[in-house]
CSV table of C-alpha atoms in Angstrom, one decimal:
chain,number,residue,atom,x,y,z
A,378,MET,CA,-6.8,6.1,17.1
A,379,ASN,CA,-4.0,4.3,15.3
A,380,LYS,CA,-5.2,0.7,15.5
A,381,LEU,CA,-8.0,-1.3,13.9
A,382,SER,CA,-9.8,-3.5,16.4
A,383,ARG,CA,-9.1,-7.2,16.7
A,384,ARG,CA,-12.8,-7.8,15.9
A,385,SER,CA,-12.6,-5.8,12.6
A,386,PHE,CA,-9.3,-7.6,11.8
A,387,LEU,CA,-10.8,-11.0,12.1
A,388,LYS,CA,-14.0,-10.0,10.3
A,389,THR,CA,-12.3,-8.3,7.4
A,390,THR,CA,-9.1,-10.3,6.7
A,391,SER,CA,-9.9,-13.0,4.2
A,392,LEU,CA,-8.9,-16.7,4.5
A,393,GLY,CA,-6.9,-16.2,1.3
A,394,MET,CA,-4.9,-13.4,2.8
A,395,THR,CA,-4.2,-15.4,5.9
A,396,PHE,CA,-3.0,-18.3,3.8
A,397,MET,CA,-0.8,-16.0,1.8
A,398,ALA,CA,0.8,-14.5,4.9
A,399,THR,CA,1.4,-18.0,6.2
A,400,GLN,CA,3.1,-19.1,3.0
A,401,MET,CA,5.3,-16.0,2.9
A,402,TYR,CA,6.6,-16.4,6.4
A,403,SER,CA,7.0,-20.2,6.3
A,404,GLN,CA,8.6,-20.4,2.9
A,405,GLY,CA,10.7,-17.2,2.9
A,406,PHE,CA,8.3,-15.7,0.3
A,407,SER,CA,6.8,-18.0,-2.4
A,408,ASN,CA,7.7,-17.8,-6.1
A,409,LEU,CA,4.8,-15.5,-6.6
A,410,LEU,CA,6.7,-12.7,-5.0
A,411,LEU,CA,9.2,-10.3,-6.6
A,412,LYS,CA,12.7,-11.8,-6.4
A,413,ASP,CA,15.3,-9.3,-7.3
A,414,ALA,CA,18.3,-9.7,-5.1
A,415,LYS,CA,20.0,-6.7,-6.7
A,416,PHE,CA,17.6,-4.2,-5.0
A,417,GLU,CA,17.1,-3.6,-1.3
A,418,LYS,CA,13.5,-3.9,-0.2
A,419,ILE,CA,11.7,-1.0,1.4
A,420,LYS,CA,11.0,-1.7,5.1
A,421,LEU,CA,7.5,-0.3,5.6
A,422,ASP,CA,6.9,1.1,9.1
A,423,TYR,CA,3.2,2.1,8.8
A,424,VAL,CA,0.2,1.6,6.6
A,425,ILE,CA,-1.9,4.7,6.5
A,426,PHE,CA,-5.7,4.4,6.1
A,427,ASP,CA,-8.6,6.9,5.9
A,428,LYS,CA,-11.2,6.4,8.6
A,429,GLY,CA,-14.6,5.5,7.2
A,430,ILE,CA,-13.4,4.5,3.7
A,431,LYS,CA,-14.1,0.7,3.5
A,432,GLN,CA,-11.5,-0.1,0.9
A,433,SER,CA,-8.8,1.8,2.7
A,434,GLU,CA,-9.5,0.1,6.0
A,435,GLU,CA,-9.6,-3.3,4.4
A,436,PHE,CA,-6.2,-2.7,2.7
A,437,ALA,CA,-4.7,-1.6,6.1
A,438,LEU,CA,-5.9,-4.9,7.6
A,439,LYS,CA,-4.2,-6.9,4.9
A,440,MET,CA,-1.0,-5.1,5.5
A,441,LYS,CA,-1.4,-5.6,9.2
A,442,ALA,CA,-1.7,-9.3,8.5
A,443,LEU,CA,1.8,-9.0,6.9
A,444,GLY,CA,3.3,-7.3,9.9
A,445,THR,CA,3.0,-3.6,9.2
A,446,LYS,CA,1.7,-1.2,11.9
A,447,VAL,CA,-1.4,0.7,11.1
A,448,PHE,CA,-2.2,4.4,11.5
A,449,GLU,CA,-5.6,6.1,11.0
A,450,VAL,CA,-6.2,9.4,9.3
A,451,ASP,CA,-9.4,11.0,10.4
A,452,LYS,CA,-9.9,13.9,8.0
A,453,ASP,CA,-6.5,15.6,8.7
A,454,ILE,CA,-3.0,14.4,9.4
A,455,SER,CA,-2.4,16.4,12.6
A,456,SER,CA,-2.0,13.2,14.7
A,457,MET,CA,0.2,11.7,12.1
A,458,TRP,CA,2.3,14.8,12.0
A,459,SER,CA,2.9,14.8,15.8
A,460,GLU,CA,3.4,11.0,16.1
A,461,ILE,CA,5.3,10.0,12.9
A,462,ILE,CA,6.2,12.8,10.5
A,463,ASN,CA,7.8,15.4,12.8
A,464,PRO,CA,9.7,13.0,15.0
A,465,THR,CA,11.2,10.9,12.1
A,466,TRP,CA,11.0,12.5,8.6
A,467,GLY,CA,14.2,14.4,7.7
A,468,LYS,CA,15.9,12.8,10.7
A,469,GLU,CA,18.4,9.9,10.9
A,470,LYS,CA,15.6,7.3,11.0
A,471,ASP,CA,13.0,8.2,8.4
A,472,THR,CA,9.7,6.3,8.6
A,473,ALA,CA,8.5,4.6,5.4
A,474,ILE,CA,4.8,4.6,4.8
A,475,VAL,CA,2.3,2.9,2.5
A,476,GLY,CA,-1.4,3.4,2.0
A,477,LEU,CA,-4.6,3.1,-0.1
A,478,THR,CA,-6.2,6.5,0.6
A,479,SER,CA,-8.1,9.4,-0.8
A,480,TYR,CA,-6.3,11.8,-3.2
A,481,GLU,CA,-6.4,14.5,-0.5
A,482,THR,CA,-4.5,12.3,2.0
A,483,MET,CA,-1.9,11.2,-0.6
A,484,PHE,CA,-1.5,14.8,-1.9
A,485,VAL,CA,-0.8,16.3,1.5
A,486,LEU,CA,1.6,13.6,2.5
A,487,GLN,CA,3.5,13.8,-0.8
A,488,LYS,CA,4.0,17.5,-0.4
A,489,ILE,CA,5.5,17.0,3.0
A,490,ALA,CA,7.5,14.1,1.9
A,491,PHE,CA,9.1,16.1,-0.9
A,492,ASP,CA,10.2,18.8,1.6
A,493,LYS,CA,11.6,16.2,3.9
A,494,ASN,CA,13.7,14.5,1.2
A,495,MET,CA,11.4,11.5,1.1
A,496,VAL,CA,10.5,9.8,-2.2
A,497,LEU,CA,7.3,8.5,-3.8
A,498,TYR,CA,8.5,5.1,-5.1
A,499,TYR,CA,5.1,3.8,-6.3
A,500,SER,CA,1.7,5.2,-7.0
A,501,ALA,CA,-1.5,4.0,-8.6
A,502,GLN,CA,-5.1,5.3,-9.2
A,503,HIS,CA,-7.9,2.9,-8.5
A,504,ASP,CA,-11.3,3.8,-10.0
A,505,PHE,CA,-14.0,1.7,-8.2
A,506,ASN,CA,-17.4,1.2,-9.8
A,507,GLU,CA,-20.2,-1.4,-9.4
A,508,LYS,CA,-18.6,-4.1,-11.7
A,509,ASN,CA,-14.8,-3.5,-11.8
A,510,ILE,CA,-11.8,-1.4,-10.8
A,511,LYS,CA,-9.7,0.5,-13.3
A,512,HIS,CA,-6.1,0.7,-12.2
A,513,LYS,CA,-3.6,3.2,-13.5
A,514,ILE,CA,-0.3,2.0,-12.1
A,515,ASN,CA,3.1,3.8,-12.0
A,516,THR,CA,5.9,1.4,-10.9
A,517,SER,CA,8.9,-0.4,-12.2
A,518,LYS,CA,8.7,-2.9,-15.1
A,519,THR,CA,9.6,-5.8,-12.8
A,520,VAL,CA,6.9,-5.0,-10.2
A,521,LEU,CA,4.3,-4.5,-12.9
A,522,GLU,CA,5.1,-7.9,-14.4
A,523,ASN,CA,4.8,-9.4,-10.9
A,524,ILE,CA,1.4,-7.7,-10.2
A,525,GLU,CA,0.0,-9.1,-13.5
A,526,LYS,CA,1.3,-12.5,-12.6
A,527,ASN,CA,-0.2,-12.4,-9.0
A,528,LEU,CA,-3.6,-11.4,-10.3
A,529,LYS,CA,-3.9,-14.9,-11.8
A,530,TYR,CA,-4.0,-16.3,-8.3
A,531,TYR,CA,-5.2,-13.6,-5.9
A,532,SER,CA,-7.8,-10.8,-5.7
A,533,TRP,CA,-6.6,-7.3,-6.6
A,534,SER,CA,-6.4,-6.2,-3.0
A,535,ASP,CA,-4.4,-9.2,-1.9
A,536,THR,CA,-2.1,-8.7,-4.9
A,537,LEU,CA,-1.6,-5.1,-4.0
A,538,ALA,CA,-0.7,-5.9,-0.4
A,539,LEU,CA,1.6,-8.7,-1.4
A,540,ASN,CA,3.6,-6.6,-3.8
A,541,LEU,CA,3.7,-3.4,-1.7
A,542,ASN,CA,4.9,-5.4,1.3
A,543,ASN,CA,7.8,-6.6,-0.7
A,544,TYR,CA,8.6,-3.5,-2.7
A,545,PRO,CA,12.2,-2.7,-3.9
A,546,TYR,CA,14.0,0.7,-4.0
A,547,LYS,CA,13.5,1.1,-7.8
A,548,LYS,CA,12.5,4.0,-10.0
A,549,MET,CA,9.0,4.3,-11.4
A,550,ASP,CA,9.8,3.7,-15.1
A,551,MET,CA,6.6,2.0,-16.3
A,552,GLN,CA,2.9,3.0,-16.6
A,553,ASN,CA,0.1,0.7,-17.4
A,554,GLU,CA,-3.7,0.4,-17.0
A,555,ILE,CA,-5.3,-2.8,-15.7
A,556,GLN,CA,-8.9,-3.7,-15.1
A,557,THR,CA,-10.1,-6.2,-12.5
A,558,GLU,CA,-13.4,-7.5,-11.4
A,559,TYR,CA,-15.0,-6.0,-8.2
A,560,GLU,CA,-18.3,-6.6,-6.4
A,561,ASN,CA,-19.2,-3.2,-5.0
A,562,ASN,CA,-21.9,-4.0,-2.4
A,563,ASP,CA,-22.5,-0.4,-1.4
A,564,LYS,CA,-22.9,0.7,-5.0
A,565,LYS,CA,-20.8,3.8,-4.4
A,566,ASN,CA,-18.2,4.8,-7.0
A,567,ILE,CA,-14.9,6.0,-5.5
A,568,VAL,CA,-11.4,6.8,-6.6
A,569,LEU,CA,-8.5,5.9,-4.3
A,570,TYR,CA,-4.8,6.0,-4.6
A,571,SER,CA,-2.2,3.5,-3.4
A,572,TRP,CA,1.4,4.7,-2.8
A,573,ILE,CA,4.7,4.2,-1.0
A,574,MET,CA,6.8,7.0,0.4
A,575,ALA,CA,10.2,6.2,1.8
A,576,PRO,CA,13.7,7.6,2.4
A,577,ARG,CA,15.6,8.7,-0.7
A,578,LYS,CA,18.1,6.0,-1.7
A,579,ILE,CA,18.0,6.4,-5.5
A,580,ALA,CA,17.6,9.4,-7.8
A,581,CYS,CA,13.9,9.4,-8.7
């Protein structure tokens, strides 16, 4: 299954995210977004999510609200290999992907991406506990500054979706740690990883 249900979409997507998407499309991106005309933006084809991981599914729904197609990983990437990776990666039309997933999913995809001349343009570790999330972010200086600015207005997940949806082809030249508040209703600690893999257009 590569689609989240309409019912789940309506249930999970916040009013804040809906407002944000409306503002982006109606205003040609608000001044909260990264504006760097010198760098081409990555056109994301799919958001990848791990079935059964709440945070991963919720992030996929936010990216879906911004116009990205969704694809489900259910323990292994066999379906993704046959439907996305093998037909496109290393070919003339590479498929750019984004996700908030387990380490295992990211690791497998990154190894394949390297062999197919794809690039990891952004990565971050998100350590969820009952009270907060500790983020270890690898990105460019401009994007990091924009993330910190957006967090003044939006939740961490809305901020993540907003910035990854508008991500430039730039090297990861900055690392930083950020902590944000989080209400973990299921009381389960979990570590997830957000990332972007796209065709090589710069020397990374």
